Coordinates of C-alpha atoms and ligand atoms in Angstrom, one line a residue:
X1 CA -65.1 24.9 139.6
X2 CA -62.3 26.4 141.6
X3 CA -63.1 30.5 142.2
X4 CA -60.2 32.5 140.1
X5 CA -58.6 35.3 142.2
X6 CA -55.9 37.7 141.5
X7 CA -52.3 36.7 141.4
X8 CA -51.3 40.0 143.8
X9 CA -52.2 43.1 144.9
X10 CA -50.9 44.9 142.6
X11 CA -52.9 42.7 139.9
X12 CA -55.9 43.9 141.4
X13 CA -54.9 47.5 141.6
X14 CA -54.5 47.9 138.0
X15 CA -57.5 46.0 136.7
X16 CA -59.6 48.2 139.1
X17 CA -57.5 51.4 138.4
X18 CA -58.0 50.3 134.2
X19 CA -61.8 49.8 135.2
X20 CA -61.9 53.6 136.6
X21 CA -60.0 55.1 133.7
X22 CA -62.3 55.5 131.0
X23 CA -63.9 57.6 128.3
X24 CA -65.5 59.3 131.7
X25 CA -62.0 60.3 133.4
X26 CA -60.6 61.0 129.8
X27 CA -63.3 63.2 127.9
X28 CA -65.6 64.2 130.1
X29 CA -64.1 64.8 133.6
X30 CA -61.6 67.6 131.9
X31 CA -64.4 69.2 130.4
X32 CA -66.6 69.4 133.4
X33 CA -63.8 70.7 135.4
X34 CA -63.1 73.5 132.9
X35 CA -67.4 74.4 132.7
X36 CA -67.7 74.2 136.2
X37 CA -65.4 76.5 138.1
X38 CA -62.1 74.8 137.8
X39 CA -60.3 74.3 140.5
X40 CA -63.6 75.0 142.8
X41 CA -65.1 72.0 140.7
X42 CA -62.0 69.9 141.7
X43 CA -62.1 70.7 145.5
X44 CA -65.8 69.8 144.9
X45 CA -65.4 66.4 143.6
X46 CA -62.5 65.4 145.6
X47 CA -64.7 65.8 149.0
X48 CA -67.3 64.2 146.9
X49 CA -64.9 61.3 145.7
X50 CA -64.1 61.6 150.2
X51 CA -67.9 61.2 151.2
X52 CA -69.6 59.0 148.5
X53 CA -67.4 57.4 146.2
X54 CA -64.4 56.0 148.4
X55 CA -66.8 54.8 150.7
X56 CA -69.5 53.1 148.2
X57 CA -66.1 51.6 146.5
X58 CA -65.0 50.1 149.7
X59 CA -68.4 48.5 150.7
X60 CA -68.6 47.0 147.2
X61 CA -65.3 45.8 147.1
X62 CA -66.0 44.5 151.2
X63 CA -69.2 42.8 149.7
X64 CA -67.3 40.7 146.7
X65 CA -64.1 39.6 148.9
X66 CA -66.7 38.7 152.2
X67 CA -69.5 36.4 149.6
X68 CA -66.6 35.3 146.9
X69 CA -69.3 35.4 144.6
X70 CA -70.9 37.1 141.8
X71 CA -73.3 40.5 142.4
X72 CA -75.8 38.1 142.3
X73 CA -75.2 35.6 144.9
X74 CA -73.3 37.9 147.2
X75 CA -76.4 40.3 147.4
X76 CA -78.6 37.1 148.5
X77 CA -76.1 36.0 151.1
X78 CA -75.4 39.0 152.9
X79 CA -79.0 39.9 152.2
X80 CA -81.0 36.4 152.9
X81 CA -83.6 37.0 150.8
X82 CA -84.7 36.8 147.2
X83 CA -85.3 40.5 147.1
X84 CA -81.5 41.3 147.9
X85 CA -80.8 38.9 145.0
X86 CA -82.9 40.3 142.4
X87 CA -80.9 43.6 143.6
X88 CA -77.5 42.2 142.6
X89 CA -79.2 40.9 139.0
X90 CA -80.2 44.6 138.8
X91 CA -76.2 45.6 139.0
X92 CA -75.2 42.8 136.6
X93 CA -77.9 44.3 134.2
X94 CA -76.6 47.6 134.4
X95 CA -73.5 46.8 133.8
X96 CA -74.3 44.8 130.8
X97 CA -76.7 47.3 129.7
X98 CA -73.3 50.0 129.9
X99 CA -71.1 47.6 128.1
X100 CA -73.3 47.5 125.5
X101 CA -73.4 51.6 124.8
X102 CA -69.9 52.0 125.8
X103 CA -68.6 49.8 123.6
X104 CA -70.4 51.6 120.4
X105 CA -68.4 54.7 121.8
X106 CA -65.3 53.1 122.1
X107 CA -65.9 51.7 118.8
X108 CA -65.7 55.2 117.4
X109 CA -62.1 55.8 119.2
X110 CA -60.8 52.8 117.9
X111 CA -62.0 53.7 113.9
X112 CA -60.4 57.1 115.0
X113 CA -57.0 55.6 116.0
X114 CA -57.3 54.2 112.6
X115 CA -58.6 57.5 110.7
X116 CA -55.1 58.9 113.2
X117 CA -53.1 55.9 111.7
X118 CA -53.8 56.2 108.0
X119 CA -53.3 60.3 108.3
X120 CA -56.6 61.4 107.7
X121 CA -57.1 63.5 110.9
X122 CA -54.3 65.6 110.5
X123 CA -55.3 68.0 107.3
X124 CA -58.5 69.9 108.4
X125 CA -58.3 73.6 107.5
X126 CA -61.7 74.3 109.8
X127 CA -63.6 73.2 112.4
X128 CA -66.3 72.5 109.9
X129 CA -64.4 69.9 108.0
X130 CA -64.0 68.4 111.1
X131 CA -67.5 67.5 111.8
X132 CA -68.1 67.0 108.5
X133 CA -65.8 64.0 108.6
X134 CA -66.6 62.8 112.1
X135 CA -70.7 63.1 111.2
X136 CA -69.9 61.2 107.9
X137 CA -68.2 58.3 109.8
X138 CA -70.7 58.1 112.5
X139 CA -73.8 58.0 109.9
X140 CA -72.2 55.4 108.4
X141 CA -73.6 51.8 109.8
X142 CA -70.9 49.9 108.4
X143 CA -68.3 52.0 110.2
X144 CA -70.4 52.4 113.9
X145 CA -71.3 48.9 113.3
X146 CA -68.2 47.6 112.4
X147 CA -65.7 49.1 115.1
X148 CA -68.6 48.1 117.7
X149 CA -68.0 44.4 116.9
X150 CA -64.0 44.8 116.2
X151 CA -63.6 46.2 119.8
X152 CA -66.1 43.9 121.5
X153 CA -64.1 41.2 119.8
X154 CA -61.2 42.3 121.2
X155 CA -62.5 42.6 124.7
X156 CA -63.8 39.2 124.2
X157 CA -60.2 37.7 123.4
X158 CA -58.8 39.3 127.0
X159 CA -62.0 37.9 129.0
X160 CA -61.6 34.3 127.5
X161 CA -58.5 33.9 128.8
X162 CA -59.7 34.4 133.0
X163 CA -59.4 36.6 135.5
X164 CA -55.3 36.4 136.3
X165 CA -53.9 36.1 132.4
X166 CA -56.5 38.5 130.8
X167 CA -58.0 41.1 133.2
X168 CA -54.9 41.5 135.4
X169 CA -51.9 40.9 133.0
X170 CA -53.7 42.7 130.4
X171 CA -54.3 45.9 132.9
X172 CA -50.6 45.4 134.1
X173 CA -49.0 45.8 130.6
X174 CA -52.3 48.7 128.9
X175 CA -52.1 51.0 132.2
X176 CA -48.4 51.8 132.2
X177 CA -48.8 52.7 128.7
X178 CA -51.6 54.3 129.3
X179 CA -49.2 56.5 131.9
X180 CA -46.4 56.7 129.4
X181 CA -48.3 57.8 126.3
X182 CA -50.7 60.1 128.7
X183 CA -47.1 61.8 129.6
X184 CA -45.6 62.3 126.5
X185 CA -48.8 64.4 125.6
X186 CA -48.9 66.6 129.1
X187 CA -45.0 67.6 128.2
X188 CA -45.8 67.4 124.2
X189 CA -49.0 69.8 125.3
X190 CA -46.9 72.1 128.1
X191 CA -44.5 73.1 125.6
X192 CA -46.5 74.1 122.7
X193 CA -46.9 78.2 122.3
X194 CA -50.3 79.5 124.3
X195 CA -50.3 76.4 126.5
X196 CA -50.5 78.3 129.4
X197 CA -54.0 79.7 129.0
X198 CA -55.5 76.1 128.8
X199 CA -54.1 75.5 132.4
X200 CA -55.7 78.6 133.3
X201 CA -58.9 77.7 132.4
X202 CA -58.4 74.2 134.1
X203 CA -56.8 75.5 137.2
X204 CA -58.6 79.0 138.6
X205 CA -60.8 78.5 140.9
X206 CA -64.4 80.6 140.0
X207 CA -66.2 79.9 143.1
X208 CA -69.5 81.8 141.6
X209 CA -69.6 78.4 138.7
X210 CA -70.1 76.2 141.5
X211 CA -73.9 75.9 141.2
X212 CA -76.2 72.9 142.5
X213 CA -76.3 71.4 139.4
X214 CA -72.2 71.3 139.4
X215 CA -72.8 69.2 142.8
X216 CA -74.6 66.8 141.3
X217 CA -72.7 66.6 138.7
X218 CA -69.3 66.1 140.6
X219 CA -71.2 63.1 142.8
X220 CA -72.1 61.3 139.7
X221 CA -69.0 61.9 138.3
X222 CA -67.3 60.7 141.3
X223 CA -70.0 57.3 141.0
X224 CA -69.1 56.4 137.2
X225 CA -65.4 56.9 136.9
X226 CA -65.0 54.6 139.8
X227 CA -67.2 52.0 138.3
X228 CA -69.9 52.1 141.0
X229 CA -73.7 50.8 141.3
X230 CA -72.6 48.0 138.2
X231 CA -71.6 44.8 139.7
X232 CA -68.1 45.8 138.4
X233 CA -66.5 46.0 142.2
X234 CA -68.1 43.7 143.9
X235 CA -67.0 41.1 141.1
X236 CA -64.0 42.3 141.4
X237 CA -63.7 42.1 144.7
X238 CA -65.0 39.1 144.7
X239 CA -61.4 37.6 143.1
X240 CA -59.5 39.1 146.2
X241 CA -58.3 37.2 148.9
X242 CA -59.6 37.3 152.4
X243 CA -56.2 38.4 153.6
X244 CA -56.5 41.5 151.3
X245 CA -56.0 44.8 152.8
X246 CA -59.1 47.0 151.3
X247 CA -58.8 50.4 152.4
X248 CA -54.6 50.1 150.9
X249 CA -55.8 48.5 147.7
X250 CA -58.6 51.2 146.7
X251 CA -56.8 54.4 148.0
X252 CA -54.7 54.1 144.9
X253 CA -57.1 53.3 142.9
X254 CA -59.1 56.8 143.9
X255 CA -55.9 58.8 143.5
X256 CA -54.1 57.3 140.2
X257 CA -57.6 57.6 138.7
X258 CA -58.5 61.1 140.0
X259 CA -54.7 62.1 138.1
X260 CA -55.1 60.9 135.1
X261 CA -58.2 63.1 135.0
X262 CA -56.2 66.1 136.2
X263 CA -53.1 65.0 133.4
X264 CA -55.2 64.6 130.5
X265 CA -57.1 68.2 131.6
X266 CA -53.7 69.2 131.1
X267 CA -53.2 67.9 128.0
X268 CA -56.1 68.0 126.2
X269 CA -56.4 71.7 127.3
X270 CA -52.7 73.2 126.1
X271 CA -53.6 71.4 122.9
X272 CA -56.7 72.9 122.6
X273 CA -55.7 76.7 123.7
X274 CA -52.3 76.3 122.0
X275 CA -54.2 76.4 118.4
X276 CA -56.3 79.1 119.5
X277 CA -59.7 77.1 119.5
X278 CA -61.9 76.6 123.1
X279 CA -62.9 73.7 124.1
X280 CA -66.3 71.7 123.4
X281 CA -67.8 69.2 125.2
X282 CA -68.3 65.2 125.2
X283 CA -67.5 63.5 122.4
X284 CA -67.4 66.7 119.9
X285 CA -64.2 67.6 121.8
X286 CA -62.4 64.3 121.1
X287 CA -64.0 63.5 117.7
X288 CA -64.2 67.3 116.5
X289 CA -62.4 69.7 118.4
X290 CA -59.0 67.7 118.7
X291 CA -58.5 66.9 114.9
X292 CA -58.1 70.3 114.1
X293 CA -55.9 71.1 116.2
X294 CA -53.5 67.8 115.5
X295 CA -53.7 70.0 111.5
X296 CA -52.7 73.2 113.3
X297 CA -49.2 72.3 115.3
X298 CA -46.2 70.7 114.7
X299 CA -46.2 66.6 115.5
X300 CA -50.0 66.7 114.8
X301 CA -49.9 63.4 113.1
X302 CA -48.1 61.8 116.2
X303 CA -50.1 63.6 118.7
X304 CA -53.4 62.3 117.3
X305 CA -52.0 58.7 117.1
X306 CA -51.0 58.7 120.4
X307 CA -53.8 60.3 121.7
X308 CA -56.1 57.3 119.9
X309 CA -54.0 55.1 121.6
X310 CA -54.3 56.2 124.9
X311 CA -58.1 56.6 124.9
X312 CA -58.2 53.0 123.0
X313 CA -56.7 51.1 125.9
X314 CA -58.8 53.1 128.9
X315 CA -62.2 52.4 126.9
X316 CA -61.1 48.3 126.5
X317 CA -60.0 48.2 130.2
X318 CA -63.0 49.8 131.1
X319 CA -65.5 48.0 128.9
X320 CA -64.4 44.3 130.1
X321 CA -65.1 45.4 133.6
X322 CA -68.4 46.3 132.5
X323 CA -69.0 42.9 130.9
X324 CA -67.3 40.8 134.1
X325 CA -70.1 40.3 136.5
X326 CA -72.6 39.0 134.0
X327 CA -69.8 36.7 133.0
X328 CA -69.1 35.5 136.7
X329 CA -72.7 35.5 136.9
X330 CA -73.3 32.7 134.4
X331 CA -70.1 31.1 135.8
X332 CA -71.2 31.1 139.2
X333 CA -75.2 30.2 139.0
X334 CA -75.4 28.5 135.9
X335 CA -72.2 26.8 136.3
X336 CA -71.1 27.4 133.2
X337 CA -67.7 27.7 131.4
X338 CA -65.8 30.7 131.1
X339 CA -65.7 30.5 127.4
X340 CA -69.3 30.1 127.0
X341 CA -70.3 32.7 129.5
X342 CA -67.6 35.4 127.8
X343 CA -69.3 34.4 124.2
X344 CA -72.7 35.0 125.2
X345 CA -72.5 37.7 127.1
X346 CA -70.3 39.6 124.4
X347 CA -72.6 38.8 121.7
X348 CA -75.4 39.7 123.8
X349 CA -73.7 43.3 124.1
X350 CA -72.8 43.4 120.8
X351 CA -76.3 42.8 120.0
X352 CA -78.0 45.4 122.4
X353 CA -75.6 47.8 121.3
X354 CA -76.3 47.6 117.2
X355 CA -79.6 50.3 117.9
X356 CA -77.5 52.1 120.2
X357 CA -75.0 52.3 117.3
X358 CA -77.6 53.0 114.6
X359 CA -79.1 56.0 116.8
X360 CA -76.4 58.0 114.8
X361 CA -77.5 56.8 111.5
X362 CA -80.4 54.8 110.0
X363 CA -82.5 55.0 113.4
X364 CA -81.4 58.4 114.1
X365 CA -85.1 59.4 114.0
X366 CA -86.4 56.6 115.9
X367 CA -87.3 58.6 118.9
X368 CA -89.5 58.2 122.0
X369 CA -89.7 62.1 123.1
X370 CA -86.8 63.2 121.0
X371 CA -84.9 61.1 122.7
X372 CA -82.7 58.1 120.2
X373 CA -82.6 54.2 121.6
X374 CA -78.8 55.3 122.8
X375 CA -80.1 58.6 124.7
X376 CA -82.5 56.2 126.4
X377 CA -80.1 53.6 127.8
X378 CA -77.4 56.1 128.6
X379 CA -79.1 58.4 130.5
X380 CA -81.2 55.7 132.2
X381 CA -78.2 53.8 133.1
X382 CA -76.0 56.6 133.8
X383 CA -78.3 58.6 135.3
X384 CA -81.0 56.4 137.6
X385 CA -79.2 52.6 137.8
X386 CA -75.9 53.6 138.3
X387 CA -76.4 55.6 141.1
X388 CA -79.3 52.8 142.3
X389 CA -77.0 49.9 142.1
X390 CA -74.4 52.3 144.5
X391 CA -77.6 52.9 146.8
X392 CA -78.2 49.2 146.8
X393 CA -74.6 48.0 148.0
X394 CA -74.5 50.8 151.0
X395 CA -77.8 50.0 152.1
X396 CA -77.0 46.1 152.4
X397 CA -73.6 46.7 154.1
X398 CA -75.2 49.5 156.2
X399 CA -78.5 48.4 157.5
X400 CA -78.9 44.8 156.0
X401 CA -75.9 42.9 157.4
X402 CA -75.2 46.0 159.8
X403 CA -72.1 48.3 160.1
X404 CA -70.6 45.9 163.3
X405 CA -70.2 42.7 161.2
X406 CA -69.4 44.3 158.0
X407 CA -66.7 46.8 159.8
X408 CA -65.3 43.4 161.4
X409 CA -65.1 42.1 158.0
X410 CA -63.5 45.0 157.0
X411 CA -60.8 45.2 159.6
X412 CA -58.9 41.5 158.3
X413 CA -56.2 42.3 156.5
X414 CA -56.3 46.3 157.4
X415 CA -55.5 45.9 161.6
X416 CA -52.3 48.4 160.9
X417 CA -53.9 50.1 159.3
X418 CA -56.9 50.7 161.5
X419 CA -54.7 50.6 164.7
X420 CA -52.7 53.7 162.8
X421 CA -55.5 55.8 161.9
X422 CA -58.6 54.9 164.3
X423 CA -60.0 58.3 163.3
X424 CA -61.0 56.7 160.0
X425 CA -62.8 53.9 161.5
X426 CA -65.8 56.4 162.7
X427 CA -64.9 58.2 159.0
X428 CA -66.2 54.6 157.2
X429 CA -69.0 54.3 159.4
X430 CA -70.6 57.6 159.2
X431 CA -70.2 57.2 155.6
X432 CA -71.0 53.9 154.7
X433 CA -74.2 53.7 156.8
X434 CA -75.5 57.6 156.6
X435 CA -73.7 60.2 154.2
X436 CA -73.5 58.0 151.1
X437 CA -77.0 56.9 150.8
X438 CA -78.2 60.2 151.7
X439 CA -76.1 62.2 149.0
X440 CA -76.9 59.2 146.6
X441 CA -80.9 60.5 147.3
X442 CA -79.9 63.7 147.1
X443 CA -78.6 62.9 142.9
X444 CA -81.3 60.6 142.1
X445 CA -84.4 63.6 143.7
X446 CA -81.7 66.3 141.8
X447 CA -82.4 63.8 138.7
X448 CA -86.3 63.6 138.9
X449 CA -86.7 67.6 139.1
X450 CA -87.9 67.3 142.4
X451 CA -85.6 69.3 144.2
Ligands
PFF1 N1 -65.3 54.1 134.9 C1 -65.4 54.1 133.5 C2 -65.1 55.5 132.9 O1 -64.9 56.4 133.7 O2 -65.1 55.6 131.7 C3 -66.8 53.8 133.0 C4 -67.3 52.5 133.5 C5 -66.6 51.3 133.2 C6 -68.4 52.4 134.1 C7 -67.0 50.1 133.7 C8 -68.9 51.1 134.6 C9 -68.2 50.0 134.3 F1 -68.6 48.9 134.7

């Protein structure tokens, strides 16, 4: 079976840049930003986003266009060994593992945009009916249950149709609307009365927030919202041409991504401030916070359709990324069809992801240490193989195949521009082979409570 690749740069560019902008750039990165010193935080996780996430994103992208091949088999031929393979299946699973948890959250946006569609998140008088609604709907199994398998299915129907007519035409048509809807609410948000304070609160610096849990938090941050440690680059890489130019392809991706972070801080905040209210965090901003202030201002009903929308198509872009690499895995080793590999592997998520779902209703008291089926896989995945999967691809382009090859590798396609800017070719060295695996350490001791 011939490998798909992407049609053009550009293609690959905005499936990667759909991949990065997710529920992580959209609800959580504002909200860290604004608990954890503002514009300190962003200075922060920029020079993080410089020292560990450009360069893990490079090396994982260098490893997929190099092999051609899935996580799996690219791990084992740079690698030569079966334990370098069993290291790639440990990326696929954890991306499969976050497709399956992501997609029960996504779920809940999706039966929002609905709730936003049908005009019933526009009326709340208080906060409290807020949560009462958004706790109703989420106990509810038919409602988690059924938006889980709704938006898997829809995922499904852009993955069965390949890499170049699903992934990349489907990015190229859901990111610029992502950009246009994502702008009408930054202006929408500007104007309203008391907007200005929400900038505030996103934009001063207060140096004495920037603790070192804040720097742990700004390298992880910087390792999810690019879709590191998960198979999802090296896959993608994997469907770029040898002639590809890396380091001009992701330096986009970094930017575009690190904006709409920065635009939907913007946003979300002058809405938020504008009706007088401050901001929670995670999902009770998005699913509590934000419907009552759509009843508070003027265009409220619009504002919270749109809003859906926009958080809709990051969370599918984002979630078929996730489910890729076990897709080109079953492609690629097993030889199996596409459409075969895209129906197992969705059902499989769909299936993993029911307890995940039900954490918020029937098995909400199925604990191990007060801790639900979906606080377990999260926070494992999130937290320990995420950041483990990054480890992994450094160390193999680092020390396995060694920084000469892999830099040689690295150079076709990007001689300009090397030969423009040799000051970054020490910059990706350095990086790749000592200050990304170190800081990745660093996070995963932080994690343990060892440091
Ligand atoms: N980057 C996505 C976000 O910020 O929401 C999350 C994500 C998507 C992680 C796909 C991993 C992945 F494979």
């Amino acid at each position: 079976m011939k490998r798909e690749s992407w049609k053009s740069r550009i293609g690959f560019i905005f499936a990667a840049l759909g991949s990065a902008v997710g529920l992580g750039s959209i609800w959580r990165f504002p909200y860290i930003v604004g608990e954890n010193g503002g514009a300190a935080f962003i200075l922060l996780y920029l020079i993080c986003l410089a020292l560990i996430g450009f360069p893990v994103l490079i090396s994982e992208i260098l490893v997929g266009r190099t092999t051609q091949s899935s996580p799996a088999g690219a791990f084992s031929q740079l690698g030569r060994s079966k334990g370098w393979k069993w290291g790639g299946k440990l990326t696929i699973a954890t991306g499969f593992i976050v497709s399956s948890f992501y997609s029960v959250i996504a779920g809940w946006t999706l039966g929002y945009l609905v709730e936003a569609v049908l005009g019933n998140l526009h009326k709340f008088k208080l906060s409290d009916d807020a949560l009462v609604h958004f706790t109703n709907l989420s106990a509810s199994p038919l409602w988690t249950v059924g938006f889980h398998v709704l938006f898997i299915t829809i995922c499904c129907l852009v993955l069965l149709t390949g890499v170049r007519k699903g992934i990349e035409l489907g990015s190229k048509i859901m990111m610029p609307l992502l950009f246009m809807v994502l702008l009408i609410l930054v202006v929408k948000g500007m104007s309203l009365p008391g907007a200005s304070q929400g900038i505030n609160f996103l934009f001063s610096p207060r140096w004495d927030l920037l603790t070192p849990s804040a720097i742990a938090m700004a390298l992880g941050q910087a390792f999810f919202t690019l879709s590191l440690g998960q198979g999802t680059m090296v896959t993608y890489g994997s469907y770029l041409s040898q002639r590809e130019d890396i380091p001009r392809s992701c330096i986009p991706v970094v930017l575009l991504n690190t904006l709409v972070g920065l635009l939907v801080g913007i946003a979300v905040f002058s809405i938020v401030f504008s009706a007088g209210l401050t901001p929670s965090s995670g999902p009770a901003l998005i699913f509590e916070t934000l419907p009552v202030v759509f009843s508070q201002i003027s265009w409220g009903y619009s504002l919270a359709v749109l809003f859906f929308v926009l958080v809709t198509i990051a969370a599918i872009t984002s979630e078929i990324s996730a489910l890729e690499p076990a897709i080109s895995y079953l492609m690629d080793e097993k030889g199996w069809s596409r459409k075969r590999s895209t129906f197992t592997v969705a059902f499989g998520a769909f299936a993993l992801g029911i307890p995940s779902a039900l954490s918020f209703s029937s098995w909400k008291n199925v604990t191990l240490f007060g801790a639900t089926f979906y606080d377990i896989v999260s926070n494992l995945s999130v937290n320990f193989l995420v950041p483990i999967g990054g480890f992994l691809a450094v160390l193999l382009v680092g020390w396995r195949w060694g920084i000469q090859p892999a830099f040689e590798n690295l150079k076709t396609g990007s001689v300009s521009f090397f030969q423009d800017r040799p000051y970054l070719a020490s910059y990706f060295r350095v990086c790749i082979k000592y200050t990304a695996p170190i800081l990745i350490v660093f996070i995963l001791l932080n994690l343990l409570g060892l440091y």
